[in-house]
Every structure is written in C-alpha cells, then in structure tokens.
Amino acid sequence: TQLLEQSPQFLSIQEGENLTVYCNSSSVFSSLQWYRQEPGEGPVLLVTVVTGGEVKKLKRLTFQFGDARKDSSLHITAAQPGDTGLYLCARGGNQFYFGTGTSLTVIP
Amino acid sequence: DAGVIQSPRHEVTEMGQEVTLRCKPISGHNSLFWYRQTMMRGLELLIYFNNNVPIDDSGMPEDRFSAKMPNASFSTLKIQPSEPRDSAVYFCASREWGGTDTQYFGPGTRLTVL
C-alpha cells in the first residue's frame, strides 16, 4: 500500500525556472521529511517538518507542511542543474515510509 | 566521521546463488534500517533494528531474505537463494534512536541477479 503519493513523477525544466512538487496522503503524520537522492548515492535529508502549516526555507528551497499534516510541498526558486535528483518525502516516527518520488532534471 | 559503510557496492550473481550484503552503521547510532529501491516499487523498508534487536521485519519479501545484527557495528542482509526479481539497489541507514529522526544512508549495493 502506497501511503505517500508524490507528483509529478517526472519533471524536466530549464535552468532558472521555478517548480513545485507535492507529497500527499490520506493519513495524518506526526512529522514529514524531504530527502534528495543523487544518482549512485543514498538519499540525504533536506528538512523535517513537524507542525501543521509550518514553512521552512533552505536557500532556494521552500518546504510547507499542510495545516492538517496530511500533505506537503517543496518549491524550488530559480532551479539550477545542481538541483537535479530524485526528491522523496518520508513519514517520520518509529518507521520510515517513503513516497513514490519526483525525478527532477534541470537543463542548463 | 566515515558515515554508513556498505559492501560490496556492486554484486552480480546467478540465480540460485547466496548473496550477502554488509553494513557498518555510524558509530553511536543504535537504529539500523535495510531498504530496497527499484523503479517499480520505489524505496521500501525491509527491516529495522533497535539496539541490535529486529523490531519489524514485515517488509521482508520472503523467507529467502534474512537479516542479522550481531553487534552494534555490523549488520548483514542475506538472500538465499537469489532470484532475478531480487535485482535492486539495497540501502542501509542508521540513526540515533531518540535523537533528531535523521536517518543517514549508505551509498547502497547494486545487486543484479542473472
């Protein structure tokens, strides 16, 4: 059973464009995490959100946790080729369940 | 700090052979996770340990899969016998239980079963 649905599945954009990817579930989370995975490597944690409505910024990346703590979004401003990778959301807590992922390609 | 270490990085084997994947977690971390990643199913949790004790192995696909953690610095994931559908990238991750919830992933083992 997929607990976390991410969209879009694939995204290819030009350098300098903005984009938003989504993570949705029918369940309420105590916390939600976003990871980025580059080819040939393991996922690396970007951020953890805990409070409904919370917004966190990491340079050009903005993460938002839905008010009901069932969904989250990741917005990237002025994308760069270094942002290319697989973006995964994950449910935190005692166990970790990962979303289906969004594969982002930023074309120079 | 060395990070999570996995070996081998790549493994190619024939159907029916035994495969053993190895993981050394970050020193001081007392939780260890094994994941499998494929294009079709994404990143799936197979099993996790707290203080060397298996807590939940409900993600282990079949009896052909087994995992052990004999001490705090070493874990193995074994597949016997291996099948082509086991081909995937297997990740090990560790974290400090009761800490920040941050998992640190190893580089993965890419397994190909012919």
PDB file of N, CA and C in Angstrom, chain A:
ATOM      1  N   THR A   1       0.848  -1.196   0.000  1.00  0.00           N
ATOM      2  CA  THR A   1       0.000   0.000   0.000  1.00  0.00           C
ATOM      3  C   THR A   1       0.882   1.243   0.000  1.00  0.00           C
ATOM      4  N   GLN A   2       0.634   2.154  -0.950  1.00  0.00           N
ATOM      5  CA  GLN A   2       1.376   3.399  -1.008  1.00  0.00           C
ATOM      6  C   GLN A   2       0.759   4.370  -0.028  1.00  0.00           C
ATOM      7  N   LEU A   3       1.509   4.772   0.985  1.00  0.00           N
ATOM      8  CA  LEU A   3       0.997   5.702   1.962  1.00  0.00           C
ATOM      9  C   LEU A   3       1.209   7.137   1.522  1.00  0.00           C
ATOM     10  N   LEU A   4       2.217   7.369   0.688  1.00  0.00           N
ATOM     11  CA  LEU A   4       2.588   8.706   0.256  1.00  0.00           C
ATOM     12  C   LEU A   4       2.638   8.771  -1.272  1.00  0.00           C
ATOM     13  N   GLU A   5       1.832   9.633  -1.839  1.00  0.00           N
ATOM     14  CA  GLU A   5       1.817   9.841  -3.274  1.00  0.00           C
ATOM     15  C   GLU A   5       2.514  11.142  -3.595  1.00  0.00           C
ATOM     16  N   GLN A   6       3.475  11.087  -4.522  1.00  0.00           N
ATOM     17  CA  GLN A   6       4.177  12.296  -4.926  1.00  0.00           C
ATOM     18  C   GLN A   6       3.848  12.626  -6.374  1.00  0.00           C
ATOM     19  N   SER A   7       3.809  13.931  -6.642  1.00  0.00           N
ATOM     20  CA  SER A   7       3.548  14.367  -8.005  1.00  0.00           C
ATOM     21  C   SER A   7       4.302  15.660  -8.296  1.00  0.00           C
ATOM     22  N   PRO A   8       4.714  15.880  -9.550  1.00  0.00           N
ATOM     23  CA  PRO A   8       4.658  14.885 -10.618  1.00  0.00           C
ATOM     24  C   PRO A   8       5.713  13.801 -10.418  1.00  0.00           C
ATOM     25  N   GLN A   9       5.616  12.743 -11.192  1.00  0.00           N
ATOM     26  CA  GLN A   9       6.595  11.660 -11.085  1.00  0.00           C
ATOM     27  C   GLN A   9       7.909  12.061 -11.741  1.00  0.00           C
ATOM     28  N   PHE A  10       7.800  12.757 -12.864  1.00  0.00           N
ATOM     29  CA  PHE A  10       8.978  13.241 -13.586  1.00  0.00           C
ATOM     30  C   PHE A  10       8.789  14.723 -13.903  1.00  0.00           C
ATOM     31  N   LEU A  11       9.887  15.465 -13.866  1.00  0.00           N
ATOM     32  CA  LEU A  11       9.832  16.884 -14.161  1.00  0.00           C
ATOM     33  C   LEU A  11      11.152  17.294 -14.793  1.00  0.00           C
ATOM     34  N   SER A  12      11.052  17.926 -15.968  1.00  0.00           N
ATOM     35  CA  SER A  12      12.230  18.410 -16.660  1.00  0.00           C
ATOM     36  C   SER A  12      12.031  19.887 -16.973  1.00  0.00           C
ATOM     37  N   ILE A  13      12.918  20.726 -16.466  1.00  0.00           N
ATOM     38  CA  ILE A  13      12.737  22.167 -16.636  1.00  0.00           C
ATOM     39  C   ILE A  13      14.060  22.813 -17.029  1.00  0.00           C
ATOM     40  N   GLN A  14      13.962  24.051 -17.469  1.00  0.00           N
ATOM     41  CA  GLN A  14      15.150  24.819 -17.817  1.00  0.00           C
ATOM     42  C   GLN A  14      15.709  25.515 -16.575  1.00  0.00           C
ATOM     43  N   GLU A  15      16.994  25.695 -16.584  1.00  0.00           N
ATOM     44  CA  GLU A  15      17.652  26.437 -15.506  1.00  0.00           C
ATOM     45  C   GLU A  15      17.000  27.806 -15.348  1.00  0.00           C
ATOM     46  N   GLY A  16      16.747  28.174 -14.094  1.00  0.00           N
ATOM     47  CA  GLY A  16      16.158  29.478 -13.819  1.00  0.00           C
ATOM     48  C   GLY A  16      14.656  29.439 -13.581  1.00  0.00           C
ATOM     49  N   GLU A  17      14.017  28.363 -13.968  1.00  0.00           N
ATOM     50  CA  GLU A  17      12.567  28.242 -13.757  1.00  0.00           C
ATOM     51  C   GLU A  17      12.264  27.866 -12.302  1.00  0.00           C
ATOM     52  N   ASN A  18      11.015  28.112 -11.932  1.00  0.00           N
ATOM     53  CA  ASN A  18      10.531  27.703 -10.611  1.00  0.00           C
ATOM     54  C   ASN A  18       9.714  26.430 -10.742  1.00  0.00           C
ATOM     55  N   LEU A  19       9.618  25.671  -9.657  1.00  0.00           N
ATOM     56  CA  LEU A  19       8.838  24.440  -9.698  1.00  0.00           C
ATOM     57  C   LEU A  19       8.326  24.102  -8.304  1.00  0.00           C
ATOM     58  N   THR A  20       7.260  23.310  -8.289  1.00  0.00           N
ATOM     59  CA  THR A  20       6.715  22.813  -7.036  1.00  0.00           C
ATOM     60  C   THR A  20       6.407  21.332  -7.178  1.00  0.00           C
ATOM     61  N   VAL A  21       6.791  20.554  -6.204  1.00  0.00           N
ATOM     62  CA  VAL A  21       6.453  19.136  -6.158  1.00  0.00           C
ATOM     63  C   VAL A  21       5.640  18.883  -4.897  1.00  0.00           C
ATOM     64  N   TYR A  22       4.808  17.843  -4.964  1.00  0.00           N
ATOM     65  CA  TYR A  22       3.823  17.615  -3.915  1.00  0.00           C
ATOM     66  C   TYR A  22       3.941  16.214  -3.327  1.00  0.00           C
ATOM     67  N   CYS A  23       3.529  16.128  -2.081  1.00  0.00           N
ATOM     68  CA  CYS A  23       3.508  14.863  -1.357  1.00  0.00           C
ATOM     69  C   CYS A  23       2.173  14.793  -0.624  1.00  0.00           C
ATOM     70  N   ASN A  24       1.370  13.779  -0.925  1.00  0.00           N
ATOM     71  CA  ASN A  24       0.019  13.702  -0.367  1.00  0.00           C
ATOM     72  C   ASN A  24      -0.274  12.342   0.230  1.00  0.00           C
ATOM     73  N   SER A  25      -1.101  12.355   1.266  1.00  0.00           N
ATOM     74  CA  SER A  25      -1.502  11.113   1.909  1.00  0.00           C
ATOM     75  C   SER A  25      -2.880  11.285   2.521  1.00  0.00           C
ATOM     76  N   SER A  26      -3.537  10.163   2.776  1.00  0.00           N
ATOM     77  CA  SER A  26      -4.824  10.213   3.474  1.00  0.00           C
ATOM     78  C   SER A  26      -4.630  10.127   4.987  1.00  0.00           C
ATOM     79  N   SER A  27      -3.383   9.907   5.411  1.00  0.00           N
ATOM     80  CA  SER A  27      -3.086   9.750   6.841  1.00  0.00           C
ATOM     81  C   SER A  27      -2.480  11.021   7.410  1.00  0.00           C
ATOM     82  N   VAL A  28      -2.654  11.207   8.693  1.00  0.00           N
ATOM     83  CA  VAL A  28      -2.029  12.325   9.401  1.00  0.00           C
ATOM     84  C   VAL A  28      -0.660  11.881   9.890  1.00  0.00           C
ATOM     85  N   PHE A  29       0.318  12.762   9.726  1.00  0.00           N
ATOM     86  CA  PHE A  29       1.677  12.440  10.137  1.00  0.00           C
ATOM     87  C   PHE A  29       2.088  13.236  11.361  1.00  0.00           C
ATOM     88  N   SER A  30       2.898  12.605  12.184  1.00  0.00           N
ATOM     89  CA  SER A  30       3.494  13.354  13.282  1.00  0.00           C
ATOM     90  C   SER A  30       4.610  14.252  12.765  1.00  0.00           C
ATOM     91  N   SER A  31       5.265  13.788  11.722  1.00  0.00           N
ATOM     92  CA  SER A  31       6.303  14.595  11.086  1.00  0.00           C
ATOM     93  C   SER A  31       6.496  14.085   9.668  1.00  0.00           C
ATOM     94  N   LEU A  32       7.085  14.923   8.840  1.00  0.00           N
ATOM     95  CA  LEU A  32       7.341  14.542   7.459  1.00  0.00           C
ATOM     96  C   LEU A  32       8.707  15.063   7.062  1.00  0.00           C
ATOM     97  N   GLN A  33       9.406  14.265   6.284  1.00  0.00           N
ATOM     98  CA  GLN A  33      10.754  14.642   5.879  1.00  0.00           C
ATOM     99  C   GLN A  33      10.864  14.676   4.360  1.00  0.00           C
ATOM    100  N   TRP A  34      11.750  15.523   3.882  1.00  0.00           N
ATOM    101  CA  TRP A  34      12.099  15.572   2.466  1.00  0.00           C
ATOM    102  C   TRP A  34      13.573  15.190   2.308  1.00  0.00           C
ATOM    103  N   TYR A  35      13.830  14.307   1.340  1.00  0.00           N
ATOM    104  CA  TYR A  35      15.177  13.867   1.019  1.00  0.00           C
ATOM    105  C   TYR A  35      15.458  14.164  -0.455  1.00  0.00           C
ATOM    106  N   ARG A  36      16.737  14.318  -0.766  1.00  0.00           N
ATOM    107  CA  ARG A  36      17.172  14.366  -2.166  1.00  0.00           C
ATOM    108  C   ARG A  36      18.186  13.248  -2.382  1.00  0.00           C
ATOM    109  N   GLN A  37      18.004  12.550  -3.486  1.00  0.00           N
ATOM    110  CA  GLN A  37      18.895  11.443  -3.823  1.00  0.00           C
ATOM    111  C   GLN A  37      19.522  11.705  -5.184  1.00  0.00           C
ATOM    112  N   GLU A  38      20.835  11.700  -5.217  1.00  0.00           N
ATOM    113  CA  GLU A  38      21.558  11.862  -6.478  1.00  0.00           C
ATOM    114  C   GLU A  38      21.934  10.488  -7.016  1.00  0.00           C
ATOM    115  N   PRO A  39      22.134  10.378  -8.315  1.00  0.00           N
ATOM    116  CA  PRO A  39      22.424   9.062  -8.917  1.00  0.00           C
ATOM    117  C   PRO A  39      23.614   8.392  -8.255  1.00  0.00           C
ATOM    118  N   GLY A  40      23.442   7.106  -7.917  1.00  0.00           N
ATOM    119  CA  GLY A  40      24.533   6.339  -7.339  1.00  0.00           C
ATOM    120  C   GLY A  40      24.773   6.581  -5.868  1.00  0.00           C
ATOM    121  N   GLU A  41      23.894   7.336  -5.235  1.00  0.00           N
ATOM    122  CA  GLU A  41      24.064   7.632  -3.822  1.00  0.00           C
ATOM    123  C   GLU A  41      22.777   7.350  -3.054  1.00  0.00           C
ATOM    124  N   GLY A  42      22.891   7.358  -1.733  1.00  0.00           N
ATOM    125  CA  GLY A  42      21.708   7.219  -0.906  1.00  0.00           C
ATOM    126  C   GLY A  42      21.020   8.548  -0.703  1.00  0.00           C
ATOM    127  N   PRO A  43      19.757   8.526  -0.271  1.00  0.00           N
ATOM    128  CA  PRO A  43      19.034   9.779   0.000  1.00  0.00           C
ATOM    129  C   PRO A  43      19.704  10.568   1.119  1.00  0.00           C
ATOM    130  N   VAL A  44      19.606  11.882   1.011  1.00  0.00           N
ATOM    131  CA  VAL A  44      20.147  12.790   2.024  1.00  0.00           C
ATOM    132  C   VAL A  44      19.022  13.678   2.521  1.00  0.00           C
ATOM    133  N   LEU A  45      18.894  13.774   3.833  1.00  0.00           N
ATOM    134  CA  LEU A  45      17.822  14.566   4.421  1.00  0.00           C
ATOM    135  C   LEU A  45      18.006  16.048   4.123  1.00  0.00           C
ATOM    136  N   LEU A  46      16.903  16.688   3.677  1.00  0.00           N
ATOM    137  CA  LEU A  46      16.897  18.125   3.454  1.00  0.00           C
ATOM    138  C   LEU A  46      16.254  18.857   4.630  1.00  0.00           C
ATOM    139  N   VAL A  47      15.083  18.350   5.061  1.00  0.00           N
ATOM    140  CA  VAL A  47      14.346  19.063   6.114  1.00  0.00           C
ATOM    141  C   VAL A  47      13.343  18.140   6.770  1.00  0.00           C
ATOM    142  N   THR A  48      12.991  18.450   7.999  1.00  0.00           N
ATOM    143  CA  THR A  48      11.898  17.789   8.708  1.00  0.00           C
ATOM    144  C   THR A  48      10.877  18.844   9.107  1.00  0.00           C
ATOM    145  N   VAL A  49       9.614  18.586   8.811  1.00  0.00           N
ATOM    146  CA  VAL A  49       8.540  19.486   9.240  1.00  0.00           C
ATOM    147  C   VAL A  49       7.655  18.747  10.226  1.00  0.00           C
ATOM    148  N   VAL A  50       7.215  19.469  11.229  1.00  0.00           N
ATOM    149  CA  VAL A  50       6.507  18.834  12.342  1.00  0.00           C
ATOM    150  C   VAL A  50       5.129  19.462  12.592  1.00  0.00           C
ATOM    151  N   THR A  51       5.043  20.762  12.493  1.00  0.00           N
ATOM    152  CA  THR A  51       3.826  21.476  12.861  1.00  0.00           C
ATOM    153  C   THR A  51       2.971  21.768  11.639  1.00  0.00           C
ATOM    154  N   GLY A  52       1.665  21.544  11.752  1.00  0.00           N
ATOM    155  CA  GLY A  52       0.752  21.868  10.662  1.00  0.00           C
ATOM    156  C   GLY A  52       0.884  23.321  10.254  1.00  0.00           C
ATOM    157  N   GLY A  53       0.993  23.580   8.947  1.00  0.00           N
ATOM    158  CA  GLY A  53       1.153  24.938   8.456  1.00  0.00           C
ATOM    159  C   GLY A  53       2.586  25.443   8.461  1.00  0.00           C
ATOM    160  N   GLU A  54       3.487  24.641   8.964  1.00  0.00           N
ATOM    161  CA  GLU A  54       4.885  25.064   9.080  1.00  0.00           C
ATOM    162  C   GLU A  54       5.504  25.300   7.709  1.00  0.00           C
ATOM    163  N   VAL A  55       6.316  26.345   7.623  1.00  0.00           N
ATOM    164  CA  VAL A  55       7.072  26.651   6.415  1.00  0.00           C
ATOM    165  C   VAL A  55       8.542  26.756   6.796  1.00  0.00           C
ATOM    166  N   LYS A  56       9.369  26.023   6.058  1.00  0.00           N
ATOM    167  CA  LYS A  56      10.813  26.104   6.278  1.00  0.00           C
ATOM    168  C   LYS A  56      11.503  26.430   4.972  1.00  0.00           C
ATOM    169  N   LYS A  57      12.562  27.248   5.082  1.00  0.00           N
ATOM    170  CA  LYS A  57      13.310  27.619   3.896  1.00  0.00           C
ATOM    171  C   LYS A  57      14.743  27.151   4.022  1.00  0.00           C
ATOM    172  N   LEU A  58      15.249  26.651   2.918  1.00  0.00           N
ATOM    173  CA  LEU A  58      16.634  26.202   2.836  1.00  0.00           C
ATOM    174  C   LEU A  58      17.176  26.770   1.532  1.00  0.00           C
ATOM    175  N   LYS A  59      17.762  27.970   1.638  1.00  0.00           N
ATOM    176  CA  LYS A  59      18.261  28.698   0.465  1.00  0.00           C
ATOM    177  C   LYS A  59      17.112  28.877  -0.539  1.00  0.00           C
ATOM    178  N   ARG A  60      17.190  28.288  -1.710  1.00  0.00           N
ATOM    179  CA  ARG A  60      16.147  28.457  -2.732  1.00  0.00           C
ATOM    180  C   ARG A  60      15.002  27.456  -2.587  1.00  0.00           C
ATOM    181  N   LEU A  61      15.050  26.629  -1.582  1.00  0.00           N
ATOM    182  CA  LEU A  61      14.022  25.607  -1.388  1.00  0.00           C
ATOM    183  C   LEU A  61      13.085  26.041  -0.259  1.00  0.00           C
ATOM    184  N   THR A  62      11.786  25.931  -0.509  1.00  0.00           N
ATOM    185  CA  THR A  62      10.778  26.257   0.495  1.00  0.00           C
ATOM    186  C   THR A  62       9.894  25.036   0.705  1.00  0.00           C
ATOM    187  N   PHE A  63       9.786  24.610   1.942  1.00  0.00           N
ATOM    188  CA  PHE A  63       9.015  23.428   2.296  1.00  0.00           C
ATOM    189  C   PHE A  63       7.806  23.869   3.116  1.00  0.00           C
ATOM    190  N   GLN A  64       6.660  23.287   2.814  1.00  0.00           N
ATOM    191  CA  GLN A  64       5.456  23.604   3.572  1.00  0.00           C
ATOM    192  C   GLN A  64       4.755  22.336   3.994  1.00  0.00           C
ATOM    193  N   PHE A  65       4.303  22.306   5.232  1.00  0.00           N
ATOM    194  CA  PHE A  65       3.531  21.195   5.765  1.00  0.00           C
ATOM    195  C   PHE A  65       2.081  21.648   5.820  1.00  0.00           C
ATOM    196  N   GLY A  66       1.166  20.833   5.306  1.00  0.00           N
ATOM    197  CA  GLY A  66      -0.228  21.213   5.280  1.00  0.00           C
ATOM    198  C   GLY A  66      -0.806  21.403   6.675  1.00  0.00           C
ATOM    199  N   ASP A  67      -1.833  22.221   6.767  1.00  0.00           N
ATOM    200  CA  ASP A  67      -2.446  22.505   8.061  1.00  0.00           C
ATOM    201  C   ASP A  67      -2.912  21.237   8.771  1.00  0.00           C
ATOM    202  N   ALA A  68      -3.429  20.291   7.989  1.00  0.00           N
ATOM    203  CA  ALA A  68      -3.938  19.039   8.558  1.00  0.00           C
ATOM    204  C   ALA A  68      -2.860  17.975   8.697  1.00  0.00           C
ATOM    205  N   ARG A  69      -1.648  18.312   8.341  1.00  0.00           N
ATOM    206  CA  ARG A  69      -0.486  17.399   8.426  1.00  0.00           C
ATOM    207  C   ARG A  69      -0.703  16.129   7.609  1.00  0.00           C
ATOM    208  N   LYS A  70      -1.354  16.287   6.442  1.00  0.00           N
ATOM    209  CA  LYS A  70      -1.529  15.152   5.543  1.00  0.00           C
ATOM    210  C   LYS A  70      -0.805  15.356   4.221  1.00  0.00           C
ATOM    211  N   ASP A  71      -0.268  16.551   4.007  1.00  0.00           N
ATOM    212  CA  ASP A  71       0.364  16.820   2.735  1.00  0.00           C
ATOM    213  C   ASP A  71       1.489  17.827   2.917  1.00  0.00           C
ATOM    214  N   SER A  72       2.340  17.882   1.915  1.00  0.00           N
ATOM    215  CA  SER A  72       3.474  18.795   1.972  1.00  0.00           C
ATOM    216  C   SER A  72       3.872  19.175   0.555  1.00  0.00           C
ATOM    217  N   SER A  73       4.532  20.303   0.435  1.00  0.00           N
ATOM    218  CA  SER A  73       5.038  20.727  -0.869  1.00  0.00           C
ATOM    219  C   SER A  73       6.465  21.216  -0.732  1.00  0.00           C
ATOM    220  N   LEU A  74       7.165  21.116  -1.847  1.00  0.00           N
ATOM    221  CA  LEU A  74       8.539  21.611  -1.953  1.00  0.00           C
ATOM    222  C   LEU A  74       8.592  22.527  -3.164  1.00  0.00           C
ATOM    223  N   HIS A  75       8.947  23.775  -2.940  1.00  0.00           N
ATOM    224  CA  HIS A  75       9.052  24.748  -4.021  1.00  0.00           C
ATOM    225  C   HIS A  75      10.517  25.135  -4.200  1.00  0.00           C
ATOM    226  N   ILE A  76      10.973  25.080  -5.436  1.00  0.00           N
ATOM    227  CA  ILE A  76      12.352  25.487  -5.748  1.00  0.00           C
ATOM    228  C   ILE A  76      12.293  26.731  -6.631  1.00  0.00           C
ATOM    229  N   THR A  77      12.973  27.749  -6.211  1.00  0.00           N
ATOM    230  CA  THR A  77      13.045  29.003  -6.962  1.00  0.00           C
ATOM    231  C   THR A  77      14.328  29.041  -7.778  1.00  0.00           C
ATOM    232  N   ALA A  78      14.197  29.459  -9.021  1.00  0.00           N
ATOM    233  CA  ALA A  78      15.367  29.611  -9.903  1.00  0.00           C
ATOM    234  C   ALA A  78      16.224  28.354  -9.901  1.00  0.00           C
ATOM    235  N   ALA A  79      15.633  27.266 -10.372  1.00  0.00           N
ATOM    236  CA  ALA A  79      16.305  25.967 -10.336  1.00  0.00           C
ATOM    237  C   ALA A  79      17.653  25.998 -11.043  1.00  0.00           C
ATOM    238  N   GLN A  80      18.578  25.219 -10.500  1.00  0.00           N
ATOM    239  CA  GLN A  80      19.918  25.104 -11.069  1.00  0.00           C
ATOM    240  C   GLN A  80      20.210  23.645 -11.389  1.00  0.00           C
ATOM    241  N   PRO A  81      21.142  23.394 -12.304  1.00  0.00           N
ATOM    242  CA  PRO A  81      21.465  21.993 -12.642  1.00  0.00           C
ATOM    243  C   PRO A  81      21.831  21.155 -11.424  1.00  0.00           C
ATOM    244  N   GLY A  82      22.404  21.763 -10.408  1.00  0.00           N
ATOM    245  CA  GLY A  82      22.750  21.039  -9.186  1.00  0.00           C
ATOM    246  C   GLY A  82      21.556  20.562  -8.394  1.00  0.00           C
ATOM    247  N   ASP A  83      20.365  21.062  -8.742  1.00  0.00           N
ATOM    248  CA  ASP A  83      19.139  20.608  -8.072  1.00  0.00           C
ATOM    249  C   ASP A  83      18.638  19.289  -8.649  1.00  0.00           C
ATOM    250  N   THR A  84      19.227  18.856  -9.739  1.00  0.00           N
ATOM    251  CA  THR A  84      18.811  17.603 -10.372  1.00  0.00           C
ATOM    252  C   THR A  84      18.936  16.440  -9.395  1.00  0.00           C
ATOM    253  N   GLY A  85      17.892  15.614  -9.357  1.00  0.00           N
ATOM    254  CA  GLY A  85      17.911  14.453  -8.472  1.00  0.00           C
ATOM    255  C   GLY A  85      16.513  13.924  -8.233  1.00  0.00           C
ATOM    256  N   LEU A  86      16.446  12.929  -7.383  1.00  0.00           N
ATOM    257  CA  LEU A  86      15.168  12.334  -7.000  1.00  0.00           C
ATOM    258  C   LEU A  86      14.778  12.906  -5.642  1.00  0.00           C
ATOM    259  N   TYR A  87      13.601  13.504  -5.574  1.00  0.00           N
ATOM    260  CA  TYR A  87      13.116  14.102  -4.336  1.00  0.00           C
ATOM    261  C   TYR A  87      12.084  13.171  -3.709  1.00  0.00           C
ATOM    262  N   LEU A  88      12.337  12.811  -2.488  1.00  0.00           N
ATOM    263  CA  LEU A  88      11.496  11.850  -1.782  1.00  0.00           C
ATOM    264  C   LEU A  88      10.941  12.471  -0.508  1.00  0.00           C
ATOM    265  N   CYS A  89       9.665  12.262  -0.274  1.00  0.00           N
ATOM    266  CA  CYS A  89       9.121  12.616   1.032  1.00  0.00           C
ATOM    267  C   CYS A  89       9.009  11.324   1.844  1.00  0.00           C
ATOM    268  N   ALA A  90       9.032  11.455   3.146  1.00  0.00           N
ATOM    269  CA  ALA A  90       9.003  10.282   4.008  1.00  0.00           C
ATOM    270  C   ALA A  90       8.247  10.598   5.291  1.00  0.00           C
ATOM    271  N   ARG A  91       7.522   9.610   5.755  1.00  0.00           N
ATOM    272  CA  ARG A  91       6.828   9.754   7.028  1.00  0.00           C
ATOM    273  C   ARG A  91       7.808   9.431   8.138  1.00  0.00           C
ATOM    274  N   GLY A  92       7.876  10.271   9.117  1.00  0.00           N
ATOM    275  CA  GLY A  92       8.800  10.042  10.219  1.00  0.00           C
ATOM    276  C   GLY A  92       8.186   9.206  11.311  1.00  0.00           C
ATOM    277  N   GLY A  93       8.814   9.210  12.458  1.00  0.00           N
ATOM    278  CA  GLY A  93       8.309   8.419  13.555  1.00  0.00           C
ATOM    279  C   GLY A  93       9.146   7.174  13.753  1.00  0.00           C
ATOM    280  N   ASN A  94       8.541   6.132  14.227  1.00  0.00           N
ATOM    281  CA  ASN A  94       9.267   4.903  14.520  1.00  0.00           C
ATOM    282  C   ASN A  94       9.734   4.186  13.260  1.00  0.00           C
ATOM    283  N   GLN A  95       8.983   4.302  12.218  1.00  0.00           N
ATOM    284  CA  GLN A  95       9.368   3.693  10.962  1.00  0.00           C
ATOM    285  C   GLN A  95       9.321   4.739   9.874  1.00  0.00           C
ATOM    286  N   PHE A  96       9.945   4.421   8.799  1.00  0.00           N
ATOM    287  CA  PHE A  96      10.008   5.368   7.709  1.00  0.00           C
ATOM    288  C   PHE A  96       9.400   4.766   6.455  1.00  0.00           C
ATOM    289  N   TYR A  97       8.407   5.434   5.922  1.00  0.00           N
ATOM    290  CA  TYR A  97       7.808   5.058   4.660  1.00  0.00           C
ATOM    291  C   TYR A  97       8.024   6.195   3.694  1.00  0.00           C
ATOM    292  N   PHE A  98       8.557   5.840   2.543  1.00  0.00           N
ATOM    293  CA  PHE A  98       8.920   6.839   1.566  1.00  0.00           C
ATOM    294  C   PHE A  98       7.876   6.944   0.469  1.00  0.00           C
ATOM    295  N   GLY A  99       7.762   8.147  -0.063  1.00  0.00           N
ATOM    296  CA  GLY A  99       6.873   8.386  -1.181  1.00  0.00           C
ATOM    297  C   GLY A  99       7.425   7.807  -2.465  1.00  0.00           C
ATOM    298  N   THR A 100       6.645   7.963  -3.524  1.00  0.00           N
ATOM    299  CA  THR A 100       6.983   7.407  -4.826  1.00  0.00           C
ATOM    300  C   THR A 100       8.093   8.187  -5.520  1.00  0.00           C
ATOM    301  N   GLY A 101       8.342   9.405  -5.081  1.00  0.00           N
ATOM    302  CA  GLY A 101       9.454  10.196  -5.596  1.00  0.00           C
ATOM    303  C   GLY A 101       9.109  11.055  -6.793  1.00  0.00           C
ATOM    304  N   THR A 102       9.822  12.175  -6.918  1.00  0.00           N
ATOM    305  CA  THR A 102       9.767  13.034  -8.105  1.00  0.00           C
ATOM    306  C   THR A 102      11.175  13.148  -8.648  1.00  0.00           C
ATOM    307  N   SER A 103      11.348  12.719  -9.883  1.00  0.00           N
ATOM    308  CA  SER A 103      12.652  12.810 -10.533  1.00  0.00           C
ATOM    309  C   SER A 103      12.753  14.139 -11.271  1.00  0.00           C
ATOM    310  N   LEU A 104      13.651  15.000 -10.803  1.00  0.00           N
ATOM    311  CA  LEU A 104      13.798  16.345 -11.367  1.00  0.00           C
ATOM    312  C   LEU A 104      15.075  16.431 -12.198  1.00  0.00           C
ATOM    313  N   THR A 105      14.925  16.969 -13.395  1.00  0.00           N
ATOM    314  CA  THR A 105      16.080  17.263 -14.240  1.00  0.00           C
ATOM    315  C   THR A 105      16.061  18.742 -14.576  1.00  0.00           C
ATOM    316  N   VAL A 106      17.142  19.428 -14.264  1.00  0.00           N
ATOM    317  CA  VAL A 106      17.270  20.843 -14.588  1.00  0.00           C
ATOM    318  C   VAL A 106      18.283  20.970 -15.715  1.00  0.00           C
ATOM    319  N   ILE A 107      17.813  21.480 -16.831  1.00  0.00           N
ATOM    320  CA  ILE A 107      18.628  21.555 -18.038  1.00  0.00           C
ATOM    321  C   ILE A 107      19.352  22.904 -18.084  1.00  0.00           C
ATOM    322  N   PRO A 108      20.673  22.871 -18.257  1.00  0.00           N
ATOM    323  CA  PRO A 108      21.429  24.136 -18.289  1.00  0.00           C
ATOM    324  C   PRO A 108      21.037  25.010 -19.480  1.00  0.00           C
TER     325      PRO A 108
END
